[in-house]
Short mmCIF file of C-alpha atoms and ligand atoms in Angstrom, two decimals:
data_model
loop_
_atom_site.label_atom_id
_atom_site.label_comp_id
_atom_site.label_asym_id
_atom_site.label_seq_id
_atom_site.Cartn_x
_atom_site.Cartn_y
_atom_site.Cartn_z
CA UNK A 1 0.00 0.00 0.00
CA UNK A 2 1.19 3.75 -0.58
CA UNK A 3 0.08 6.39 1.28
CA UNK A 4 0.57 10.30 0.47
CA UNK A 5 1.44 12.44 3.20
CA UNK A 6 -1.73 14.11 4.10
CA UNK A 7 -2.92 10.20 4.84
CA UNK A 8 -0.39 9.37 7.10
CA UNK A 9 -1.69 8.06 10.05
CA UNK A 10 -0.80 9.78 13.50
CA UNK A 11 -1.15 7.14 16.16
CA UNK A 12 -1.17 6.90 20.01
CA UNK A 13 0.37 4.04 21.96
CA UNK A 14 -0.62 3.30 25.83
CA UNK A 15 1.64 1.78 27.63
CA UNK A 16 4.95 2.01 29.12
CA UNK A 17 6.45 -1.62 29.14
CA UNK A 18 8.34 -3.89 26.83
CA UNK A 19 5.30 -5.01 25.16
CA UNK A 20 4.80 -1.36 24.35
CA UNK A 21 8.54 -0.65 23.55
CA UNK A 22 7.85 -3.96 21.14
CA UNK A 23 4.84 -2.60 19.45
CA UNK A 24 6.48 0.95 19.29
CA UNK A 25 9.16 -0.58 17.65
CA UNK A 26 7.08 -2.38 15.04
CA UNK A 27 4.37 0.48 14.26
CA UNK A 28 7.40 2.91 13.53
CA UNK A 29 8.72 0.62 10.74
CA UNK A 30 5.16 1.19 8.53
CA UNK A 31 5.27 3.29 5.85
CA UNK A 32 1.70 4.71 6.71
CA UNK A 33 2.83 6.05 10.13
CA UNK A 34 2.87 9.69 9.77
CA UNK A 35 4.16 10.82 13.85
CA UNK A 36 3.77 7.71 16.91
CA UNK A 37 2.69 9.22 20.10
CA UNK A 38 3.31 7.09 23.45
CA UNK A 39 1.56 8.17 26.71
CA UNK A 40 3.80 7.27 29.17
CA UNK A 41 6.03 5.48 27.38
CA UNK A 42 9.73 5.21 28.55
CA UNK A 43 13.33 6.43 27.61
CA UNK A 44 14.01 3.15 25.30
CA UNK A 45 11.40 3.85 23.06
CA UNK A 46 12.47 7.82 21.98
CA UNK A 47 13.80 6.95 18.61
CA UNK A 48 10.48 5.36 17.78
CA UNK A 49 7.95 7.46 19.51
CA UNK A 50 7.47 11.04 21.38
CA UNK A 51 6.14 10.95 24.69
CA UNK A 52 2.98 12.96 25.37
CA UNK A 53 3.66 14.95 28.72
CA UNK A 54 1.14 16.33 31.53
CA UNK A 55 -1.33 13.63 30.59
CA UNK A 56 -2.64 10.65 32.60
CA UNK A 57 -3.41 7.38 30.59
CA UNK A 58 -5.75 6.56 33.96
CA UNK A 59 -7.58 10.18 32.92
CA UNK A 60 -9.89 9.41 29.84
CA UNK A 61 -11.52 12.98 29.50
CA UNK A 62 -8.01 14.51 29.19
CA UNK A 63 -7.53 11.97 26.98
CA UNK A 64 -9.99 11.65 24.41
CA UNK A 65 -9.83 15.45 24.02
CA UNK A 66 -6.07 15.71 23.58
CA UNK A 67 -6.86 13.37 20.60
CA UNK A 68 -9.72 15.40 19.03
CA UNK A 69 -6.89 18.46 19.08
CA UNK A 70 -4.25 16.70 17.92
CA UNK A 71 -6.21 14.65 16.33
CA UNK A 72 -4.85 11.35 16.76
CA UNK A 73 -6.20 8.61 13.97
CA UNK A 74 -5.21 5.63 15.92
CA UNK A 75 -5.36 4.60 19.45
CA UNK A 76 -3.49 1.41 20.03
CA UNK A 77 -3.88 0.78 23.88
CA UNK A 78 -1.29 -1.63 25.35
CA UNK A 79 -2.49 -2.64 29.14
CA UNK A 80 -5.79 -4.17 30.18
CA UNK A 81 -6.97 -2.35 32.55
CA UNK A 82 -7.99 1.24 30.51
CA UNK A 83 -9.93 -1.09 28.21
CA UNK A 84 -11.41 -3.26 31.06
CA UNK A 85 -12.25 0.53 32.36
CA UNK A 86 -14.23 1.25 29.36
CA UNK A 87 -11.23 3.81 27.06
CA UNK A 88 -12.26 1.72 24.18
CA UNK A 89 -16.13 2.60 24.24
CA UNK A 90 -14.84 6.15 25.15
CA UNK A 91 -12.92 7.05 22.22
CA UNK A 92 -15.44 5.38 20.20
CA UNK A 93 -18.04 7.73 21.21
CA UNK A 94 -16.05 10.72 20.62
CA UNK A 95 -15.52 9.00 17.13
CA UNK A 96 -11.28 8.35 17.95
CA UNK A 97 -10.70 5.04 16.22
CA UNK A 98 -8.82 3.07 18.76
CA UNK A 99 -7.43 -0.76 18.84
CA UNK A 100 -8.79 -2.66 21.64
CA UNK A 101 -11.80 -4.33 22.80
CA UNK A 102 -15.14 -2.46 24.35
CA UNK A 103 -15.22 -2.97 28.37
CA UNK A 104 -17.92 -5.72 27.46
CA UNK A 105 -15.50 -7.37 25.26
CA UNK A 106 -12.67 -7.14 27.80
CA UNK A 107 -14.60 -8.96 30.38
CA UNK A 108 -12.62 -12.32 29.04
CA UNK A 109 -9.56 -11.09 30.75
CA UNK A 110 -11.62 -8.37 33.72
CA UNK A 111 -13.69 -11.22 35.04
CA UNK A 112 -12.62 -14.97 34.91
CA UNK A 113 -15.89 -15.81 36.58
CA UNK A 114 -17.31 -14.30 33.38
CA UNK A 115 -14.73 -15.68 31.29
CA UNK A 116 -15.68 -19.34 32.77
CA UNK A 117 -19.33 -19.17 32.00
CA UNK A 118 -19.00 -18.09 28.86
CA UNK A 119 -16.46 -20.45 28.14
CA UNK A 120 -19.41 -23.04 29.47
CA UNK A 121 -22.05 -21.16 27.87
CA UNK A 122 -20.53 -21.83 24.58
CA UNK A 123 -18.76 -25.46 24.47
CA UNK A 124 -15.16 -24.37 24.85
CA UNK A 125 -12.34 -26.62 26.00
CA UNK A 126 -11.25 -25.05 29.76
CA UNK A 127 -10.93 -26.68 32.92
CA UNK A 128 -13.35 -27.97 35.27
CA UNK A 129 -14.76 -25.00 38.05
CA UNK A 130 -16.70 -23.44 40.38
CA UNK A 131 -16.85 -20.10 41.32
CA UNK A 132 -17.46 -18.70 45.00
CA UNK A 133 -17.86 -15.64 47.65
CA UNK A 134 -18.95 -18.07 50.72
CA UNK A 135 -15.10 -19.06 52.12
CA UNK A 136 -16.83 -22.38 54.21
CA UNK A 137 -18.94 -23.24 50.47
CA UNK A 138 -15.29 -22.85 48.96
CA UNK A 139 -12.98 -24.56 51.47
CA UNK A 140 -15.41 -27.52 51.33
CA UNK A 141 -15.73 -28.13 47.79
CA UNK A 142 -12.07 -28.19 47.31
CA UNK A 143 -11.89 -30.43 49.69
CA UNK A 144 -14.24 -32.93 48.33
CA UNK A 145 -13.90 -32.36 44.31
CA UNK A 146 -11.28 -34.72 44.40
CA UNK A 147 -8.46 -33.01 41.52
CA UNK A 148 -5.95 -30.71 42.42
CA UNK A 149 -6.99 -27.07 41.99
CA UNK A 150 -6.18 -23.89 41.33
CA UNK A 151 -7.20 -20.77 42.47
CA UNK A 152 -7.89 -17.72 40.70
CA UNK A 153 -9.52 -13.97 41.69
CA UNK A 154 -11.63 -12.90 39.76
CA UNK A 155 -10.49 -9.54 38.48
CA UNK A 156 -7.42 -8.14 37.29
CA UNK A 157 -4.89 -8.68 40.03
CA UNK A 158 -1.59 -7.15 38.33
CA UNK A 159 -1.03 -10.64 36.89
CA UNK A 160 -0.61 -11.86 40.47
CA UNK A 161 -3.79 -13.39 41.36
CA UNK A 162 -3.78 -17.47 40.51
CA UNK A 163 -2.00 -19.16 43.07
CA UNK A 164 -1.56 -23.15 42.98
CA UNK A 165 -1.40 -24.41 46.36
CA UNK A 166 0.95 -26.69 47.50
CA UNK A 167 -1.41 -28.21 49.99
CA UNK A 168 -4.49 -28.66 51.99
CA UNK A 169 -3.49 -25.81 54.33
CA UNK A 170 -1.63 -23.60 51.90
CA UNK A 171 -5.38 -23.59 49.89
CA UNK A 172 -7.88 -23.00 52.60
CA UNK A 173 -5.64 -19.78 53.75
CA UNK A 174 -5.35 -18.93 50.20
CA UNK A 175 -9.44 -18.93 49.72
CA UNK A 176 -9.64 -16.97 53.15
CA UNK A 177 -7.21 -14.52 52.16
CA UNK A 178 -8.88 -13.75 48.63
CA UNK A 179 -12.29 -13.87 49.87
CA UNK A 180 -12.03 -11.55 52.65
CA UNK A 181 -10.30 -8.53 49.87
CA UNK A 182 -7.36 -8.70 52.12
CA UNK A 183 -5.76 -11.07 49.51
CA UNK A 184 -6.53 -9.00 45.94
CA UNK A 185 -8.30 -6.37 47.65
CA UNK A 186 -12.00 -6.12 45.80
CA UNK A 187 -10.40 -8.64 42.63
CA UNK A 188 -10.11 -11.57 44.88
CA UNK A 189 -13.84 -11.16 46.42
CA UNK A 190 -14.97 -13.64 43.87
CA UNK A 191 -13.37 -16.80 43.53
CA UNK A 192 -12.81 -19.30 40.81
CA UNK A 193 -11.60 -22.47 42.00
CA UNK A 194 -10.78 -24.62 38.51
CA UNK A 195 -9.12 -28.11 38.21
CA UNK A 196 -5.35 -28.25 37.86
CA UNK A 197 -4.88 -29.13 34.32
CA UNK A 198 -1.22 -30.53 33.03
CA UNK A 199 0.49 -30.22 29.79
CA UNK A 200 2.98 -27.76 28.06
CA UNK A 201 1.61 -24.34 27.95
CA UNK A 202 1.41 -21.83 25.07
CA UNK A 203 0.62 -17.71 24.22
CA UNK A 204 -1.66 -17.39 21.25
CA UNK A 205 -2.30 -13.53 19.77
CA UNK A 206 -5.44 -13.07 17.52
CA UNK A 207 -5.61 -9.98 15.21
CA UNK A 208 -9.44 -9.73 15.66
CA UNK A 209 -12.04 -7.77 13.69
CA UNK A 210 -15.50 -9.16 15.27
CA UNK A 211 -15.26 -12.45 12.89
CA UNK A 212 -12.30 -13.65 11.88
CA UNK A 213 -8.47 -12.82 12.93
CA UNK A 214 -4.84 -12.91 11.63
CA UNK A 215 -2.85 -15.31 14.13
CA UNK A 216 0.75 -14.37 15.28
CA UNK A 217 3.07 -17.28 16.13
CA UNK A 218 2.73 -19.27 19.26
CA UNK A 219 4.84 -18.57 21.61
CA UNK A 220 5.94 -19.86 25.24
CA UNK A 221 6.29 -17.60 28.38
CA UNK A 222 8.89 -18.52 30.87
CA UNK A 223 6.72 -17.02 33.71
CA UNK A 224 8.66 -18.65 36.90
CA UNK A 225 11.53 -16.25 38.39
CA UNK A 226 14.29 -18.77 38.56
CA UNK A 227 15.82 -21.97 36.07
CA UNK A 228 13.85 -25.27 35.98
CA UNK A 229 10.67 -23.49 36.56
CA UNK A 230 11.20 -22.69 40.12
CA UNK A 231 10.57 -19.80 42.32
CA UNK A 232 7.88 -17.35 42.68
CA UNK A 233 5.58 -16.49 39.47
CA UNK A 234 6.71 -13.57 37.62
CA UNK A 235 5.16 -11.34 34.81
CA UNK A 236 7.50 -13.44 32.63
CA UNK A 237 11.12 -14.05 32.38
CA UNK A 238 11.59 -15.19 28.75
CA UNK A 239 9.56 -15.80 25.50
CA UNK A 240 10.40 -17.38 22.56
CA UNK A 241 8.13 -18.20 19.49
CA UNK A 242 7.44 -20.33 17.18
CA UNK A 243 7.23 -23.09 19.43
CA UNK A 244 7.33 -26.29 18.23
CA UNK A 245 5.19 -27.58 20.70
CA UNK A 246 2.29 -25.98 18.85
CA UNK A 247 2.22 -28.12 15.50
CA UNK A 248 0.19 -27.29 12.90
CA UNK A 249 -2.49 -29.95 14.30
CA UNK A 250 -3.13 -28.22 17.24
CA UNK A 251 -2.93 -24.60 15.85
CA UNK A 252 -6.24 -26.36 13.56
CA UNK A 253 -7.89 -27.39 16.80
CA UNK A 254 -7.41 -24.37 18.91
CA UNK A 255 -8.65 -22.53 15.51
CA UNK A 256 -11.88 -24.54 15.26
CA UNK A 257 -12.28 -25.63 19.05
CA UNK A 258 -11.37 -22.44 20.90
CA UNK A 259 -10.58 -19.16 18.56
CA UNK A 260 -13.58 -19.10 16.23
CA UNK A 261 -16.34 -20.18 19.15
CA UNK A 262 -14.53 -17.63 21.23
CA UNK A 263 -15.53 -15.05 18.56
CA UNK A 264 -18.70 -16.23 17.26
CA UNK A 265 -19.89 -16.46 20.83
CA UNK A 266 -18.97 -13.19 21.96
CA UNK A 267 -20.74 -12.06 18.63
CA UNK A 268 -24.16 -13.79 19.30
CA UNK A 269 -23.81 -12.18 23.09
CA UNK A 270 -23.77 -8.58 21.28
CA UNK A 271 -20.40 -8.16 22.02
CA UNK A 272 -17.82 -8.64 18.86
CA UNK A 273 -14.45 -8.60 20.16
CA UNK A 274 -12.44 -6.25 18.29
CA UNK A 275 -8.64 -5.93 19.45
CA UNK A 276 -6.11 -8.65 20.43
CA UNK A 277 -7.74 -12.21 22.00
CA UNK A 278 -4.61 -13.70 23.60
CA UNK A 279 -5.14 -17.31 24.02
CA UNK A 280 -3.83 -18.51 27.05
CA UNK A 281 -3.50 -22.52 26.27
CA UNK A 282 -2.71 -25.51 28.25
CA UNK A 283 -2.03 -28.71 25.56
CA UNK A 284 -3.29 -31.71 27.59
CA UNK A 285 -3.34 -35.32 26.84
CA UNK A 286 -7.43 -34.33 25.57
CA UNK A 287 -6.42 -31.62 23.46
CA UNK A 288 -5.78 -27.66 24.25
CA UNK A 289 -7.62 -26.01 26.43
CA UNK A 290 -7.77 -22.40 27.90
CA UNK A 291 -6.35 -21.55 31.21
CA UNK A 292 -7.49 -17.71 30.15
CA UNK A 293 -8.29 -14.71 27.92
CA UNK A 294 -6.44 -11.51 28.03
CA UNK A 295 -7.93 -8.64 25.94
CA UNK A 296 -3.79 -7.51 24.67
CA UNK A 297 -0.79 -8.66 23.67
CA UNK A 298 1.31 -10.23 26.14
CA UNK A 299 4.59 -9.39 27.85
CA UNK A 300 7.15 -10.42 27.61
CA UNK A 301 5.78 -12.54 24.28
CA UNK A 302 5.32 -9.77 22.44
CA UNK A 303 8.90 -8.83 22.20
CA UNK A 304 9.88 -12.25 20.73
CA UNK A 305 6.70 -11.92 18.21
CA UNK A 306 6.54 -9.21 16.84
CA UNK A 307 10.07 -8.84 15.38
CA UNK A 308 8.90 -12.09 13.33
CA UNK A 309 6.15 -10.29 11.67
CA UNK A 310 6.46 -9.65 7.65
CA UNK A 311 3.30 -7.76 7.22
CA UNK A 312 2.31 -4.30 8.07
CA UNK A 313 0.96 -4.37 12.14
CA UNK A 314 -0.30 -0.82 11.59
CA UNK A 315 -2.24 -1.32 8.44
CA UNK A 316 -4.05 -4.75 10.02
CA UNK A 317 -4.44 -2.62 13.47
CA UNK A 318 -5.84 0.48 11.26
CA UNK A 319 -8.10 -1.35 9.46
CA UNK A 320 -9.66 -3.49 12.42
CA UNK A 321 -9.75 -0.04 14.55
CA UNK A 322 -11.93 1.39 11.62
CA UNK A 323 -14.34 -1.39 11.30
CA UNK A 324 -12.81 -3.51 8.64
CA UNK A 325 -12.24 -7.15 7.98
CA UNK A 326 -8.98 -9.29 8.12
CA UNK A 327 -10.83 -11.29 5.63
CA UNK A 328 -10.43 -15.32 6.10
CA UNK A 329 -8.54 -16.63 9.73
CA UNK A 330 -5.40 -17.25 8.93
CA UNK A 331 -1.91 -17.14 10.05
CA UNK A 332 0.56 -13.79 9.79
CA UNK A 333 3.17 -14.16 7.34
CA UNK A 334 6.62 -14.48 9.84
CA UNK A 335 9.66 -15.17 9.00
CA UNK A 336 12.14 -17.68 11.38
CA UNK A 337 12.24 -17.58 14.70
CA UNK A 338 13.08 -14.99 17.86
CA UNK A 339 13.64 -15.26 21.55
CA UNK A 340 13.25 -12.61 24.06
CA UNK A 341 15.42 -12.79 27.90
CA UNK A 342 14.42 -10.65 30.26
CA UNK A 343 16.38 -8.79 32.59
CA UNK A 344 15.04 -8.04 36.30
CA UNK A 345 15.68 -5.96 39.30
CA UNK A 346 17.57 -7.05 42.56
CA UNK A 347 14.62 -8.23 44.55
CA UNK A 348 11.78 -9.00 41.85
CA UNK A 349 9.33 -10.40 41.89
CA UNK A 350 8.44 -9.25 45.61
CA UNK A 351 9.75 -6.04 45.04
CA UNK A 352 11.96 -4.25 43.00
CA UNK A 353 15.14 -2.12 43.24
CA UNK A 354 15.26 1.62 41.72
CA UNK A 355 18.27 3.70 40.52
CA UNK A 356 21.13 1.26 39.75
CA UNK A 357 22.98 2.46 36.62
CA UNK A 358 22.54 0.02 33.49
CA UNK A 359 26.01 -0.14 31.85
CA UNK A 360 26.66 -2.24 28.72
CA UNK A 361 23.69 -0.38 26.04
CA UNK A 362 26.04 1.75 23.94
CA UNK A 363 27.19 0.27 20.27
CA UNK A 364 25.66 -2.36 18.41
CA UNK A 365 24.61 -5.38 20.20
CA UNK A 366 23.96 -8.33 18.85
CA UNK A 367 19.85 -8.28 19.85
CA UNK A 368 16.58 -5.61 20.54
CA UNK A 369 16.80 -4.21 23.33
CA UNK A 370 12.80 -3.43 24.74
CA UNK A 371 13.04 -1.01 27.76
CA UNK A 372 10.59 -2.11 30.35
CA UNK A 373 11.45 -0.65 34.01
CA UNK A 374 13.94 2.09 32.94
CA UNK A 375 14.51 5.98 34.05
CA UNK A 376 16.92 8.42 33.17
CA UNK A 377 18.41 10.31 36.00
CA UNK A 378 21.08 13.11 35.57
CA UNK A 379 21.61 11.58 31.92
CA UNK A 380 21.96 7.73 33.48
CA UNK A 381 20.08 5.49 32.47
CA UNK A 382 19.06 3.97 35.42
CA UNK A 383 16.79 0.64 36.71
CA UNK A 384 13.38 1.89 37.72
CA UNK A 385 10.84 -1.32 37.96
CA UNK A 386 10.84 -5.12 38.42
CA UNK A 387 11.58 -5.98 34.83
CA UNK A 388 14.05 -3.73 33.56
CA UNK A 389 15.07 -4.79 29.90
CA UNK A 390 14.53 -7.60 27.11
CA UNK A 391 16.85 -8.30 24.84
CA UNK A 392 15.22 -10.04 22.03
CA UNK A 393 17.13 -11.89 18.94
CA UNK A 394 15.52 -13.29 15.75
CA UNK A 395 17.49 -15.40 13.29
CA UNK A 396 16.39 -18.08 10.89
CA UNK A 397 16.59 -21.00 13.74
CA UNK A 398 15.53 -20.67 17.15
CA UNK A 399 19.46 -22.00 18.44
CA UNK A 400 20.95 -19.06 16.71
CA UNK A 401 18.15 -16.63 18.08
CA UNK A 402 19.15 -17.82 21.53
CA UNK A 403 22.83 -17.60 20.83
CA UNK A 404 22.10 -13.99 19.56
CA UNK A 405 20.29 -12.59 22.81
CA UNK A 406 22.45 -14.27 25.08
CA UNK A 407 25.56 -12.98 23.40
CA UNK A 408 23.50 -9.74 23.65
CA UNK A 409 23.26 -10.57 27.77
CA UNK A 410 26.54 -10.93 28.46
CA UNK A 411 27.44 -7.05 27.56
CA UNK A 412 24.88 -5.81 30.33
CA UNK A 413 25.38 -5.37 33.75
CA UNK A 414 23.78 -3.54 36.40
CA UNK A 415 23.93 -4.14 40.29
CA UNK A 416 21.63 -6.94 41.56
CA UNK A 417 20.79 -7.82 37.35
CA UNK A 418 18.57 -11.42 37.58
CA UNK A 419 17.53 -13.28 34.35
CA UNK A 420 17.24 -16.84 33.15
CA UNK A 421 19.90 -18.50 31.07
CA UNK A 422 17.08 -21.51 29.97
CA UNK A 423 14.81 -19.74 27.98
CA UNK A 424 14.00 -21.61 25.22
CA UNK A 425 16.33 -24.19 26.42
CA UNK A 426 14.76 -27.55 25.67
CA UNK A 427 13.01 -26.26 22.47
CA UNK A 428 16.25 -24.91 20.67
CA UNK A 429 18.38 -28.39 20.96
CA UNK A 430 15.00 -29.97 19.81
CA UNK A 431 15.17 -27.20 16.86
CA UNK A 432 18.86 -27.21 16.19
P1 AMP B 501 -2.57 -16.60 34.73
O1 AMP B 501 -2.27 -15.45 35.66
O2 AMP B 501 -4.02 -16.88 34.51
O3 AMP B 501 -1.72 -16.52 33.49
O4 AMP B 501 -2.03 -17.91 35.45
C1 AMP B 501 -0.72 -17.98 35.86
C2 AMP B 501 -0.21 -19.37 35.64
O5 AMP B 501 -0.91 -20.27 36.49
C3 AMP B 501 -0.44 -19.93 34.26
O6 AMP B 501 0.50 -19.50 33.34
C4 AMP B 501 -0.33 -21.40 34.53
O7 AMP B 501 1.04 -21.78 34.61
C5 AMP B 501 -0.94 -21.54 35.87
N1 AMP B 501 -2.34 -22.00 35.75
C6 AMP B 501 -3.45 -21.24 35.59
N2 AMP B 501 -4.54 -22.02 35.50
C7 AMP B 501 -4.12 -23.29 35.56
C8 AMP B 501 -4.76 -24.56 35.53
N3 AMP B 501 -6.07 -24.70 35.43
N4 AMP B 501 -3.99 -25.66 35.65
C9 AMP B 501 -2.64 -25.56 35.79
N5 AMP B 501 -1.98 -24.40 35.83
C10 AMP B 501 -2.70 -23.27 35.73
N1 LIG B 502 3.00 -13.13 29.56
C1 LIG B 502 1.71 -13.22 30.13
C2 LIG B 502 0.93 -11.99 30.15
O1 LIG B 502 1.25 -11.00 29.52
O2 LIG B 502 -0.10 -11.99 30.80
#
């Protein structure tokens, strides 16, 4: 596609994360972007976008009419929670065309109770649950449902709100603490308590329009803080995509079993989900199943997907935004394969540690480096949140991709600097 000047799009981004710096990174490479906007943003992501300043993203009236003066053509909103909080239907209204589901459509991700029923509602492969607000009702079916379980509060909990328990005890204090809000606060009031299901677990992302949607490449989340899956969970330590753990067989069943229900359903229930499904899978001995629905792109996935991308993300984004088709489901066209390491704080994921110079960014390195957690103080560039970078690599196989960002690793330092050297560790020998 060409596009003159006076059609160049001018585009907002929310978000200030790696998935953010990720989809920054990509949007700037289209030849339709005309100027990208980021609101917060952060200082990785300058040579791709300007940061808007004195505005809230939490403040939709500021919002919507610093688009109308700008105006903006494209809202692309990165996090959950301003489209769980109803930004989407906002802009709409003021006629803003924005990426990202309606607060109806975004109850998949801002209410797993809701998510669960309409999962049941609808004949889609999930794991066995109940939901509760009674802690005795809870505490005694878990007791006598006779599978492991997990436990989940029902609204967005900052990624921290399913806990498997480790026993008997561990899961009745768990179900107190959620139930009584001092847990999750008002997220963990509800309850879902699902069966534990087993099996390798994979990140889908669905370019959706309402009917049909342009898949991105599976990928796997590393999600545990420390090797061999151990530790506390974390927002993710590692991503790497494809994964060959996700043939082509099960990409046709979680296409026909999961995806298209998903969107027919939420089309016969008045709401078409417009905006990015992410398919949170579990591949069990019966086939995949979902273990949930986020409304966005993932993090730290994105970084590894995106840079495999051959087609233009703002044009599909644009068009789905404005109320137009993807045409027929089908795959993106990608190219090889990328992994993305992530490097945290001293002390994450229970806290986090602020102001420690980053050394090791300046030259060429041999991988993308997403800023997640970063400041600049005095002209440092300094740590300033749990996950601070991801360096992400893509070359034709998924050994050399991993070779790439960890060569890319080695050149950073900064005090107290945690990551994981197995991302992607069993998969690349199997791909090598
Ligand atoms: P979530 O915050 O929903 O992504 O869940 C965090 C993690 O908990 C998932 O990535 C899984 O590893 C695990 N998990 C969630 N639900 C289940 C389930 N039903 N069975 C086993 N593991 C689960
Ligand atoms: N990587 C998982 C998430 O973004 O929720």
């Amino acid at each position: 596609m060409t596009a003159s000047a006076s059609s160049l799009l001018r585009v907002l981004l929310l978000g200030s994360g790696g998935r953010e710096a990720a989809l920054a990174w990509c949007l700037h490479r289209s030849p339709l972007l005309g100027k990208l906007h980021v609101l917060p943003g952060n200082p990785g992501m300058s040579p791709w976008a300007e940061a808007v300043p004195g505005l809230a993203m939490g403040d939709q009236e500021a919002l919507v009419s610093w688009c109308e003066r700008k105006p903006i053509d494209l809202v692309v909103v990165g996090p959950e929670q301003p489209l769980v909080e109803g930004l989407a239907d906002r802009l709409q209204e003021a006629g803003i065309a924005v990426y990202g589901p309606t607060a109806a459509a975004a109850r998949l991700e801002g209410s797993k109770a809701w998510a669960k029923d309409f999962m049941g509602r609808h004949g889609i492969p999930t794991a066995r649950h109940r939901c509760f607000r009674d802690p005795g009702e809870a505490i005694a079916w878990s007791d006598s449902c006779g599978f492991p379980v997990v436990l989940k509060a029902d609204g967005l909990a900052a990624g921290k709100g399913v806990v498997l328990p480790a026993d008997r005890e561990e899961c009745h204090t768990v179900i107190r603490g959620m139930l009584s809000g001092e847990a999750f606060g008002d997220a963990g009031r509800s309850l879902v308590i699902e069966e534990r299901l087993e099996g390798p677990e994979v990140s889908l992302f669905a370019l959706c329009d309402g009917q049909e949607a342009i898949c991105l490449p599976p990928a796997q989340d590393h999600k545990r803080i420390s090797e061999g899956d151990r530790g506390p969970n974390t927002g993710g330590m590692g991503a790497f995509a494809p994964t060959p753990r996700a043939t082509a067989d099960i990409l046709q069943r979680v296409r026909e079993e999961i995806l298209l229900p998903t969107l027919r359903g939420m089309r016969e229930e008045g709401h078409p989900f417009r905006g990015t499904l992410f398919l949170g899978l579990m591949l069990t001995a019966e086939g995949p199943k979902v273990i949930e629905y986020n409304c966005r792109f993932g993090d730290p996935e994105t970084q590894a997907v995106l840079p495999l991308l051959q087609e233009d993300l703002l044009e599909i984004l644009h068009a789905i935004a404005t109320g137009g088709a993807v045409g027929e489901t089908r795959t993106a066209a990608c190219s090889g394969s990328a992994l993305a390491v992530v490097l945290a704080s001293r002390g994450y994921p229970a806290g986090s540690s602020k102001g420690d110079v980053i050394h090791g960014l300046e030259g060429e390195l041999p991988a993308r480096v997403f800023h997640a957690g970063t400041a600049l103080e005095r002209g440092q560039l300094v740590t300033a949140g749990g996950r601070v970078l991801a360096l992400s690599a893509q070359a034709p196989s998924l050994a050399e991709a991993r070779q790439q960002a960890y060569a890319a690793v080695a050149r950073i330092r900064f005090e107290g600097m945690q990551f994981r050297r197995d991302i992607a560790a069993g998969a690349s020998e199997e791909d090598s």
